[in-house]
PDB file of C-alpha atoms and ligand atoms in Angstrom:
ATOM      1  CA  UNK R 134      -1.811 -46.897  16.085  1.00  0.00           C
ATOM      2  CA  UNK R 135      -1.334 -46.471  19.717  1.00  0.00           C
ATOM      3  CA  UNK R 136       1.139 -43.414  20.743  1.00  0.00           C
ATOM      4  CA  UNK R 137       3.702 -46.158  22.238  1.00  0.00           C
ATOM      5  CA  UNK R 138       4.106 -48.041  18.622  1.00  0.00           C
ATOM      6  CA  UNK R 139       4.139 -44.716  16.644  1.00  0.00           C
ATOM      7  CA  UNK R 140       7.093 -43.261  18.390  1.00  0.00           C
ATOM      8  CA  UNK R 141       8.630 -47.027  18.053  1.00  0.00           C
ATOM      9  CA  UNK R 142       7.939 -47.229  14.600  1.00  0.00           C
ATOM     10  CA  UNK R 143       9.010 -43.456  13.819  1.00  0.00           C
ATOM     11  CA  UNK R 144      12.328 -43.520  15.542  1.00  0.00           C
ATOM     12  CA  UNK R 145      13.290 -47.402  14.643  1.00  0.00           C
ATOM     13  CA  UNK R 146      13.361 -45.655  11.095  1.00  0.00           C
ATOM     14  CA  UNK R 147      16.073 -43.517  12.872  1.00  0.00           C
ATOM     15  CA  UNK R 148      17.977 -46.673  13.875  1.00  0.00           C
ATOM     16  CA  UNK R 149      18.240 -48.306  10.505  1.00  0.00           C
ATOM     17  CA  UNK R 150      19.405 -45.105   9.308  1.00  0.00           C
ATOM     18  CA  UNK R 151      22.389 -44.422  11.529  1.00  0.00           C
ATOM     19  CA  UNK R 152      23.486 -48.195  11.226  1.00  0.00           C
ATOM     20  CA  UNK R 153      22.546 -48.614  15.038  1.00  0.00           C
ATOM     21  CA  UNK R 154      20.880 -52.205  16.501  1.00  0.00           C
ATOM     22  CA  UNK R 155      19.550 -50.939  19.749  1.00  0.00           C
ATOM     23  CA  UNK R 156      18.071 -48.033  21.460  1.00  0.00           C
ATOM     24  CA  UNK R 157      20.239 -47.853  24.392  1.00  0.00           C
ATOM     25  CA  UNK R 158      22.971 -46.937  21.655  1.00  0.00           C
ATOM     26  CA  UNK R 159      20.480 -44.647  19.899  1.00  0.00           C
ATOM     27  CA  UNK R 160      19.854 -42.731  22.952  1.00  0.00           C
ATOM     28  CA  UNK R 161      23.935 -42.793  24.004  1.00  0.00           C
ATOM     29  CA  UNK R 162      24.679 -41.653  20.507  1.00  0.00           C
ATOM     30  CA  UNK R 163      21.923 -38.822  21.008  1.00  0.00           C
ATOM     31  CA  UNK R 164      23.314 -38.369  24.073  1.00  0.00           C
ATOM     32  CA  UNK R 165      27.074 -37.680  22.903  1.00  0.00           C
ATOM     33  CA  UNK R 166      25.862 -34.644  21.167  1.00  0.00           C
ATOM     34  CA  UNK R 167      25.218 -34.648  17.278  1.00  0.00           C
ATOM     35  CA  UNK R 168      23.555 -31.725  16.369  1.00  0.00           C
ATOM     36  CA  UNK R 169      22.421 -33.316  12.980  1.00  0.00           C
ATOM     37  CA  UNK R 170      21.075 -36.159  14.573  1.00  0.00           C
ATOM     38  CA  UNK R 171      18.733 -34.119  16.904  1.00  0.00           C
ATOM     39  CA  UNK R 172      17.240 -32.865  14.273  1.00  0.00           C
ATOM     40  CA  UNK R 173      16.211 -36.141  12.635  1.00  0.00           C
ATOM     41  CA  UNK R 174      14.936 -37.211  15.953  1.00  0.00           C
ATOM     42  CA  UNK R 175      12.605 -34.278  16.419  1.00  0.00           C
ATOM     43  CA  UNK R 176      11.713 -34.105  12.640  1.00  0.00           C
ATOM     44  CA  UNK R 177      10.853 -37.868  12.941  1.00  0.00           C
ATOM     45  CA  UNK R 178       8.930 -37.687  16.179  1.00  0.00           C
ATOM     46  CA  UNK R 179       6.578 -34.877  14.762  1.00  0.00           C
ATOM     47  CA  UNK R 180       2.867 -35.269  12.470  1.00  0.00           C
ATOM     48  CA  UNK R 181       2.582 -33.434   9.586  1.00  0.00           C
ATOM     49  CA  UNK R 182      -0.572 -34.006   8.082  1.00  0.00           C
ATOM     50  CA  UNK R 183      -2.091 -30.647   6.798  1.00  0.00           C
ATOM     51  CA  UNK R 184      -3.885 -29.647   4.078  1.00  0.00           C
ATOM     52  CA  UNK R 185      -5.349 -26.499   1.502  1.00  0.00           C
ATOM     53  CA  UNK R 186      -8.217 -25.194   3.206  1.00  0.00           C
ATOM     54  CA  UNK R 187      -8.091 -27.472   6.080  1.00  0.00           C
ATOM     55  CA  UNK R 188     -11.469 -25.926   7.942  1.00  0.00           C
ATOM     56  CA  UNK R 189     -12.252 -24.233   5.385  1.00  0.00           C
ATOM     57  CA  UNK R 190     -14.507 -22.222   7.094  1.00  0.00           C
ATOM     58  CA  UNK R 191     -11.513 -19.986   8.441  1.00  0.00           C
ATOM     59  CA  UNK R 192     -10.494 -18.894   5.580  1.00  0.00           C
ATOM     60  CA  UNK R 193     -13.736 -16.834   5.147  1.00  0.00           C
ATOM     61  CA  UNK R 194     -13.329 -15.336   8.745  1.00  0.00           C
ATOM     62  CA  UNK R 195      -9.632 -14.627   7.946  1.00  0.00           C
ATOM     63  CA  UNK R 196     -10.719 -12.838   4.622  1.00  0.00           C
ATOM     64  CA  UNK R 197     -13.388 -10.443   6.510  1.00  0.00           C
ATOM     65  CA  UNK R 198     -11.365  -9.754   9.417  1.00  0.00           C
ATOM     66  CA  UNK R 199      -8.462  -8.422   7.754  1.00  0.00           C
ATOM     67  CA  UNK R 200     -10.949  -6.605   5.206  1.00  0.00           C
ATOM     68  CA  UNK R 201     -12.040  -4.552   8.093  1.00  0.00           C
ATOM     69  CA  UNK R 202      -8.365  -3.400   8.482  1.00  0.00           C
ATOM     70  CA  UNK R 203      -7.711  -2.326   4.904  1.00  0.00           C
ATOM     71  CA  UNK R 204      -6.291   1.166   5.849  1.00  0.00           C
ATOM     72  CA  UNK R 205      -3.876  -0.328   7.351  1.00  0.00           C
ATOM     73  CA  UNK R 206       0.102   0.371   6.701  1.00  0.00           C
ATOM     74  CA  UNK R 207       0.834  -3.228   7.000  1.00  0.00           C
ATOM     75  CA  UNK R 208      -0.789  -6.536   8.210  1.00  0.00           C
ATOM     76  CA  UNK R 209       0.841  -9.167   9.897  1.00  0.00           C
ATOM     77  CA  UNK R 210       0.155 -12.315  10.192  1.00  0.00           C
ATOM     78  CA  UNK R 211       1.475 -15.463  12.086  1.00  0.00           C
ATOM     79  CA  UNK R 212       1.400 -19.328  10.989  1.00  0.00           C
ATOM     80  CA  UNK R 213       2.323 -21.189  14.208  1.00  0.00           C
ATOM     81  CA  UNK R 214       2.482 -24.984  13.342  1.00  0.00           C
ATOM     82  CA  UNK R 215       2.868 -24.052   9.387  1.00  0.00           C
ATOM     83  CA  UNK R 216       4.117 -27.912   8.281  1.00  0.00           C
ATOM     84  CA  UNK R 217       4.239 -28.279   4.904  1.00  0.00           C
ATOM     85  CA  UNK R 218       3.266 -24.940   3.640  1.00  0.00           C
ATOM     86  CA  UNK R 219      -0.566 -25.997   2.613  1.00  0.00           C
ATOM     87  CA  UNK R 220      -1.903 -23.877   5.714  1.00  0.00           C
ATOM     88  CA  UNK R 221       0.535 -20.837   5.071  1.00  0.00           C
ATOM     89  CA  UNK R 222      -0.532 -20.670   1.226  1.00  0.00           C
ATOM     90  CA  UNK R 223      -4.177 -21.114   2.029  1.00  0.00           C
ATOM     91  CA  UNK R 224      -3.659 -18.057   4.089  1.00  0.00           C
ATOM     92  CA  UNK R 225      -1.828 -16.062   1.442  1.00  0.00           C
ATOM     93  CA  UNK R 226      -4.646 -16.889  -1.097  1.00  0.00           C
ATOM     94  CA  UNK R 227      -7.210 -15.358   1.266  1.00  0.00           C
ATOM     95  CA  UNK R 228      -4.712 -12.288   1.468  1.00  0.00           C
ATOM     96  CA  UNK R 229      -4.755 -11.731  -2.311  1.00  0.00           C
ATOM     97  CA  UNK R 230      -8.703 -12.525  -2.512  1.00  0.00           C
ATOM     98  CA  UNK R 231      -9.615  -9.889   0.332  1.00  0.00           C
ATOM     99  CA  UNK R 232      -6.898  -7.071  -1.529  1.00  0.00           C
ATOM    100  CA  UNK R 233      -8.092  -8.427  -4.530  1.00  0.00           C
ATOM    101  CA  UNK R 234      -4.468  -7.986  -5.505  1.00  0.00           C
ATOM    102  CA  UNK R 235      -1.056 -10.106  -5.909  1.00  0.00           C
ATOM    103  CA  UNK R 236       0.558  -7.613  -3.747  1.00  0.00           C
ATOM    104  CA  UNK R 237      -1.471  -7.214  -0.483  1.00  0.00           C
ATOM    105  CA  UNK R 238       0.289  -5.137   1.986  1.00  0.00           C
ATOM    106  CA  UNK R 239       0.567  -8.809   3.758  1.00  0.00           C
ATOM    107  CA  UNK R 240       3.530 -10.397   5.767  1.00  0.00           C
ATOM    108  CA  UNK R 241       3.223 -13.624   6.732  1.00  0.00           C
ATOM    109  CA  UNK R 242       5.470 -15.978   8.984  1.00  0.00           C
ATOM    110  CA  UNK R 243       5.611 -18.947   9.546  1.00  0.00           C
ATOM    111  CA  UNK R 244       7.078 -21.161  11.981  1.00  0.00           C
ATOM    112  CA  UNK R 245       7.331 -25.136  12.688  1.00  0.00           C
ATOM    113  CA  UNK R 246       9.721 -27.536  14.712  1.00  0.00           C
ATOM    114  CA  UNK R 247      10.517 -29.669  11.725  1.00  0.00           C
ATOM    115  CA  UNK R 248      12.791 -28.496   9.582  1.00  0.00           C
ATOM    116  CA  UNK R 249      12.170 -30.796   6.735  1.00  0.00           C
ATOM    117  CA  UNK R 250       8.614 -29.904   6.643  1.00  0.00           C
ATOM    118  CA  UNK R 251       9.825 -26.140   6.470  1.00  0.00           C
ATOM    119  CA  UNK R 252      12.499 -27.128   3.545  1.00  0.00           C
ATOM    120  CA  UNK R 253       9.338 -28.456   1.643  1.00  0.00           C
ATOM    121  CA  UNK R 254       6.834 -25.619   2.383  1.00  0.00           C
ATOM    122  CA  UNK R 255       9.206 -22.722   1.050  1.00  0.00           C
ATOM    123  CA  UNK R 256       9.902 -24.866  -2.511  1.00  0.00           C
ATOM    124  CA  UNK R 257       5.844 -24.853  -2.587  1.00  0.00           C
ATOM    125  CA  UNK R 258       5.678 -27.543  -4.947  1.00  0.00           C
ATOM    126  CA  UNK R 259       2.542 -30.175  -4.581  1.00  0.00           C
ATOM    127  CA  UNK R 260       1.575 -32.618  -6.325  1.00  0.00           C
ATOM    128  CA  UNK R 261      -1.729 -32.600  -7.841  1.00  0.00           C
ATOM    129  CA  UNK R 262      -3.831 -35.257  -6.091  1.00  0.00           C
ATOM    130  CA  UNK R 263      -2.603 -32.816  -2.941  1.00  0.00           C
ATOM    131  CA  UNK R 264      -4.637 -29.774  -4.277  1.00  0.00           C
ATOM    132  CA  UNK R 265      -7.719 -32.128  -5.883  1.00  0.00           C
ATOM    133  CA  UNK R 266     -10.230 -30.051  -3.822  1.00  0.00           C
ATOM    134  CA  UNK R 267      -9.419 -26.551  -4.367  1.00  0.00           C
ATOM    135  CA  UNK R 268     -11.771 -25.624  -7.923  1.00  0.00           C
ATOM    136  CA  UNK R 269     -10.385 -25.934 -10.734  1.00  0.00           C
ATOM    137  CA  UNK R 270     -10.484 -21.807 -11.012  1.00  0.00           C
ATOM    138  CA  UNK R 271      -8.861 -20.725  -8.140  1.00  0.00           C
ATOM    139  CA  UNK R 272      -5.958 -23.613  -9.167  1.00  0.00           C
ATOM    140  CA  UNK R 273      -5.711 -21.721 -12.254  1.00  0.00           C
ATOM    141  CA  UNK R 274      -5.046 -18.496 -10.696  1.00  0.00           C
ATOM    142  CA  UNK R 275      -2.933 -19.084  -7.810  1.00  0.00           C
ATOM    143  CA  UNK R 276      -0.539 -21.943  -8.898  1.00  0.00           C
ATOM    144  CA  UNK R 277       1.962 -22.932 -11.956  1.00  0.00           C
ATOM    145  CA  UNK R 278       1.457 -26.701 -13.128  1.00  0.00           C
ATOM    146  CA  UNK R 279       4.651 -27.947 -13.949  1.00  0.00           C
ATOM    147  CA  UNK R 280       5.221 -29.368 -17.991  1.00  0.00           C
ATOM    148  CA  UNK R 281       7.495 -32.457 -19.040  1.00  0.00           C
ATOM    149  CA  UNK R 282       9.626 -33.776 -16.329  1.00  0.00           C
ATOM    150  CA  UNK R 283       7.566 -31.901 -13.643  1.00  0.00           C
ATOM    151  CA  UNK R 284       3.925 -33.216 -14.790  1.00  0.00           C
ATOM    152  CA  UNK R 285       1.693 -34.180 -11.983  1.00  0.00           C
ATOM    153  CA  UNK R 286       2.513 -31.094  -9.878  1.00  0.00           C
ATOM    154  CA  UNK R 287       1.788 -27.538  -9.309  1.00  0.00           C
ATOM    155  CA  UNK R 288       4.326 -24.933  -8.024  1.00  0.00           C
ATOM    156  CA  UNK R 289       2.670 -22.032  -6.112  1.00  0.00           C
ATOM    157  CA  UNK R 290       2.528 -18.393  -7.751  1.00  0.00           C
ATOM    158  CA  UNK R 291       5.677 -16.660  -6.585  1.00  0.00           C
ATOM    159  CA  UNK R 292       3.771 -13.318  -5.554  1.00  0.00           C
ATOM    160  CA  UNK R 293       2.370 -15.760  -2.761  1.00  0.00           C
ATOM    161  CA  UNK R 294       5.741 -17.215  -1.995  1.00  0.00           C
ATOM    162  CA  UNK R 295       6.852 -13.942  -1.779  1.00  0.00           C
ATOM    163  CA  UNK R 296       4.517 -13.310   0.899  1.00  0.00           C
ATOM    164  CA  UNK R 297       5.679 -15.740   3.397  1.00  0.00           C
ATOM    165  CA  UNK R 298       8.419 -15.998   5.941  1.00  0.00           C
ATOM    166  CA  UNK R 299       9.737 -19.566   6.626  1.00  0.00           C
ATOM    167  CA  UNK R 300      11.376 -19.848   9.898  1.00  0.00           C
ATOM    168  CA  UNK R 301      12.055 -22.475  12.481  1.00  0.00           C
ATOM    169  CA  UNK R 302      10.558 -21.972  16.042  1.00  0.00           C
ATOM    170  CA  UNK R 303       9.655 -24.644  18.820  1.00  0.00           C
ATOM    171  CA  UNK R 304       6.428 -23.635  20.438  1.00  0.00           C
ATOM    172  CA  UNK R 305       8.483 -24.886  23.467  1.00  0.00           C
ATOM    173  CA  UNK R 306      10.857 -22.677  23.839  1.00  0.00           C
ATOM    174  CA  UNK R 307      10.603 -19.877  26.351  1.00  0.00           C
ATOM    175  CA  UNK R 308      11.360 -17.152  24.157  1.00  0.00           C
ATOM    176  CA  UNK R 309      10.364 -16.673  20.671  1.00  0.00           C
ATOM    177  CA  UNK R 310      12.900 -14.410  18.560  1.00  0.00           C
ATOM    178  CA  UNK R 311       9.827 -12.462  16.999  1.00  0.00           C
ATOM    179  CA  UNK R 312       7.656  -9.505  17.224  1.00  0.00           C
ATOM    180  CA  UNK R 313       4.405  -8.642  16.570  1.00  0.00           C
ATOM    181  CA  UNK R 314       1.883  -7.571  16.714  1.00  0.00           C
ATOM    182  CA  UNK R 315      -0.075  -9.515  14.671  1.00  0.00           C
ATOM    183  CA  UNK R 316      -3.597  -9.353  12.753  1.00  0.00           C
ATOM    184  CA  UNK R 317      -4.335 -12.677  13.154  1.00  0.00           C
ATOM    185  CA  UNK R 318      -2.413 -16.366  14.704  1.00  0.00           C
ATOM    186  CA  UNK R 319      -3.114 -19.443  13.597  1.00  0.00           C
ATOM    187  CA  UNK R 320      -2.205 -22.451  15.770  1.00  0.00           C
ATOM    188  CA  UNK R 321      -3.580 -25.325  14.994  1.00  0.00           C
ATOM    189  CA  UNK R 322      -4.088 -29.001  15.138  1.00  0.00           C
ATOM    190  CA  UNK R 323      -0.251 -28.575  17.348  1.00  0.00           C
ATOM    191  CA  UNK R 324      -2.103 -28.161  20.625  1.00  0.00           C
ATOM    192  CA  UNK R 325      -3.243 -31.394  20.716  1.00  0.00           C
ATOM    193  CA  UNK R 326       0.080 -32.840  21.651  1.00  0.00           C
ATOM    194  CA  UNK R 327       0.475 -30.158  24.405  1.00  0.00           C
ATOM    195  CA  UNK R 328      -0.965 -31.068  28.103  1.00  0.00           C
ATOM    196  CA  UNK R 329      -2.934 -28.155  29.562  1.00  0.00           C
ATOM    197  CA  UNK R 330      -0.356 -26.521  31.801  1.00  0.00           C
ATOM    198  CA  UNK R 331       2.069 -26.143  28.235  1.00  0.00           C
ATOM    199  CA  UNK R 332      -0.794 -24.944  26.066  1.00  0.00           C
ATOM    200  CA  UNK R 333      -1.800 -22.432  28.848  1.00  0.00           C
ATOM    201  CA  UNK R 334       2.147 -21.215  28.905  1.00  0.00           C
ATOM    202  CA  UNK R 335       1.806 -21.080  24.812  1.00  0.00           C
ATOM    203  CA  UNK R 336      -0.906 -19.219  25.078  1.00  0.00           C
ATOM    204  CA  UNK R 337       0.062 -16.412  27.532  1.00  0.00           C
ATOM    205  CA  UNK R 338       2.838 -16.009  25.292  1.00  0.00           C
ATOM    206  CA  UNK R 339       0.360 -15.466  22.350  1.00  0.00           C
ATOM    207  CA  UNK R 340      -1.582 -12.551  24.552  1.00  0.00           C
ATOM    208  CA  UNK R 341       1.196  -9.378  24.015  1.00  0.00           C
ATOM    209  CA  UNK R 342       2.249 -10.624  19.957  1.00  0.00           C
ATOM    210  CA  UNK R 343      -1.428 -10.596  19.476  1.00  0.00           C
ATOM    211  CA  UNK R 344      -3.199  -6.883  18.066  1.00  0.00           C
ATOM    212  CA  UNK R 345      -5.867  -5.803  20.708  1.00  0.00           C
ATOM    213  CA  UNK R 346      -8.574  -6.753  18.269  1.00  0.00           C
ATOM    214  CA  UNK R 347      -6.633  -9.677  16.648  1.00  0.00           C
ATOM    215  CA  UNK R 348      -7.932 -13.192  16.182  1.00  0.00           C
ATOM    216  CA  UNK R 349      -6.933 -16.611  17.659  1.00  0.00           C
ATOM    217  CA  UNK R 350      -7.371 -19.345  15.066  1.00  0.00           C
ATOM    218  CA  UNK R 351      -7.413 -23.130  16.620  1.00  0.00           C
ATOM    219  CA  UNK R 352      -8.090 -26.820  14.881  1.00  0.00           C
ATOM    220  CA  UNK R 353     -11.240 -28.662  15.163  1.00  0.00           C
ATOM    221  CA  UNK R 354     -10.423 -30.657  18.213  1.00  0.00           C
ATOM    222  CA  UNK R 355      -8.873 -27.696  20.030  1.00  0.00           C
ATOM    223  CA  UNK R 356     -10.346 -25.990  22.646  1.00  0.00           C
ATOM    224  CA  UNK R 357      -8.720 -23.045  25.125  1.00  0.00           C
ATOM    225  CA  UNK R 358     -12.014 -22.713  27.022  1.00  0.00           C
ATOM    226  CA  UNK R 359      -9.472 -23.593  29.838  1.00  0.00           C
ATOM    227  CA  UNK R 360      -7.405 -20.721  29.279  1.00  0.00           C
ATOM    228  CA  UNK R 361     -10.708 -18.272  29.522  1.00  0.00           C
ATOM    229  CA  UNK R 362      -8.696 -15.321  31.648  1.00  0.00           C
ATOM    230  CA  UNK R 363      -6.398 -15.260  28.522  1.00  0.00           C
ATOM    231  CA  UNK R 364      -8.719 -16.089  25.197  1.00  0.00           C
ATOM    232  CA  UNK R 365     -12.640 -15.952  24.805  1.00  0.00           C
ATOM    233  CA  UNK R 366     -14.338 -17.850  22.194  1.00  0.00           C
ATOM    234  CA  UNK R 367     -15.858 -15.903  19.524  1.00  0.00           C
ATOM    235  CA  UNK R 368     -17.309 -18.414  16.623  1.00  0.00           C
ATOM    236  CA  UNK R 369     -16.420 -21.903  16.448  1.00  0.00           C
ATOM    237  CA  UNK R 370     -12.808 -22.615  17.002  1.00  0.00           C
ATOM    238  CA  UNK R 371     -11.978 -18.658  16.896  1.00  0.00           C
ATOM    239  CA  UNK R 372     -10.734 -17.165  19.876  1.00  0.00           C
ATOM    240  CA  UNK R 373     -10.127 -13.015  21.205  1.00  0.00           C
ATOM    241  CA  UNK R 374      -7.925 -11.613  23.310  1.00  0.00           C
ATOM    242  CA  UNK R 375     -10.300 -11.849  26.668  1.00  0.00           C
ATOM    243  CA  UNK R 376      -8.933  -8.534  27.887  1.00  0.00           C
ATOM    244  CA  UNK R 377      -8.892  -5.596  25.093  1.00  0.00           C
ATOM    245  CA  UNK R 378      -7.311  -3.056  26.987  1.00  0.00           C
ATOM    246  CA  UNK R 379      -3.966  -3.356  27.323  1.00  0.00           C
TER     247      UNK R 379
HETATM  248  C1  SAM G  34      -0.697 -32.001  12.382  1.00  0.00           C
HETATM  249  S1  SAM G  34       0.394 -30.741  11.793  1.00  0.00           S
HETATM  250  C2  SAM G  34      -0.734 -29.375  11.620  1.00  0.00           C
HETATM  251  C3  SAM G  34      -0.369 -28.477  10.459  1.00  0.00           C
HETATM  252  C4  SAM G  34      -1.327 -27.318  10.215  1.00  0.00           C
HETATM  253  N1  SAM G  34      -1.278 -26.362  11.287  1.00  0.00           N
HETATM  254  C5  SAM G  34      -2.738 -27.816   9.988  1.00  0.00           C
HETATM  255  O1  SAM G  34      -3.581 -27.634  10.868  1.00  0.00           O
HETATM  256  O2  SAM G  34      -3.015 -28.363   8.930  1.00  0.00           O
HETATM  257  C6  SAM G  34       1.299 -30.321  13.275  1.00  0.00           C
HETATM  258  C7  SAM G  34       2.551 -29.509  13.009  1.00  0.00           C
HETATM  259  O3  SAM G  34       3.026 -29.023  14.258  1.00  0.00           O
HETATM  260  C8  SAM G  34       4.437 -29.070  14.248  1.00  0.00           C
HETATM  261  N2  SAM G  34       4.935 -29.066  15.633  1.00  0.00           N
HETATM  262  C9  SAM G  34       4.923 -30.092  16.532  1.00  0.00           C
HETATM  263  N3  SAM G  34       5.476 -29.707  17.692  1.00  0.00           N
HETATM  264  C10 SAM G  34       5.835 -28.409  17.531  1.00  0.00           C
HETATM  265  C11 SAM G  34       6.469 -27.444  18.369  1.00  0.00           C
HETATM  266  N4  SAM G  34       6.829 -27.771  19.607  1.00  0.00           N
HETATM  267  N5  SAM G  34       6.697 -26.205  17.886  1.00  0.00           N
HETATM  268  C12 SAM G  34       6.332 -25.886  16.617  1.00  0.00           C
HETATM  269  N6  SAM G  34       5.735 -26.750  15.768  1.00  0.00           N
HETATM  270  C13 SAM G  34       5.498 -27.994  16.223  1.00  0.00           C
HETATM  271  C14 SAM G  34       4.755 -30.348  13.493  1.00  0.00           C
HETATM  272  O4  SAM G  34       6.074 -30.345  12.990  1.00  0.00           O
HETATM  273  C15 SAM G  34       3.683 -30.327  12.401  1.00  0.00           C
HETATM  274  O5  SAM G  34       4.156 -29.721  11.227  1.00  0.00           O
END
């Protein structure tokens, strides 16, 4: 579907559901100033799709990169675009695999625009055809399938709940009510919908909440080659800060 007929089709849902005909009264009732709806126009206009273990080959990097910082106090760790909470508990799993304990000294947060995604991510409840590819063993040990009424879904553990922050933040903004630094930020598959110029702002704004020796994770289409005085790659869609010394 062409950009032009997805934002039709997404916001004509937002028409039938305020009673409204047209979109010259959609946009004047926008305009008039209700809070509420704002938020069903931005939740509308965004793409969710996510999944466990998206690039799976992350989660591996993650694992050995916060190994190497074991001693430690705390770690902290930052889930940009989180969406529906798949990326977020991915994350947390890695967290208890690498501390090969429920308890990591682990903090994550994470952040998205939508606030209906973020409503679903922190009741971590999925059904089962969502978590078909993680094996059967690690299913077992890091989630809760639900019984009777609730059959045909899993609930995540709570110690991984427990590890994670929910929190709305627009990549947008200019300021970002939080402070790092952290271990490790993932941001991706959001950049995409960014031109250059915005992406390069996002990024500088990454460079002082990022540890010197922290990590930069992107999606599979993302690149921030363009953005070389601020990031270097390091393996495959994993960037560095490109200046240590700070
Ligand atoms: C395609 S999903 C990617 C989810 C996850 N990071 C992944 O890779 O599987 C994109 C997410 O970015 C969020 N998003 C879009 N614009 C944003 C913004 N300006 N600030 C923060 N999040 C945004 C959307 O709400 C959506 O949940």
């Amino acid at each position: 579907m062409g950009k032009q007929n997805m934002v039709y089709s997404r916001l004509a849902r937002r028409l039938r559901a305020t009673g409204l005909d047209n979109f010259h009264d959609y946009l004047n009732y926008l305009e008039r100033g209700s809070p509420e709806e704002w938020e069903e126009f931005t939740n509308a206009l965004t793409t969710n799709l996510t999944a466990f273990f998206r690039e799976q080959h992350h989660f591996p990097i993650l694992e050995k990169h916060i190994e190497k910082r074991k001693n430690q106090n705390k770690i902290q760790l930052w889930c940009s675009a989180s969406s529906t909470g798949e990326e977020p508990y991915s994350m947390a799993i890695a967290m208890v695999q690498a501390f090969k304990t429920f308890t990591p000294p682990v903090h994550i947060l994470a952040t998205d625009l939508d606030t209906n995604v973020l409503a679903k991510a922190q009741m971590g409840i999925y059904s089962l055809d969502r978590l078909e590819k993680i094996p059967k063993e690690k299913l077992k040990q890091f989630f809760l399938k639900g019984k009777g009424q609730n059959a045909g879904s899993a609930r995540v553990r709570p110690e991984l709940r427990n590890m994670i922050t929910f929190r709305q933040l627009n990549l947008l903004d200019d300021s970002w009510p939080i402070r790092g630094p952290f271990d490790a930020i993932f941001c991706r598959n959001v950049m995409i919908y960014f031109d250059k110029p915005t992406q390069y702002g996002i990024l500088k704004k990454f460079v002082p909440l990022l540890a010197s020796d922290g990590l930069l994770f992107a999606g599979h289409s993302e690149s921030f080659q363009h953005a070389g005085d601020l990031f270097k790659l390091r393996e495959k869609t994993v960037y560095e800060l490109a200046n240590k010394v700070r």
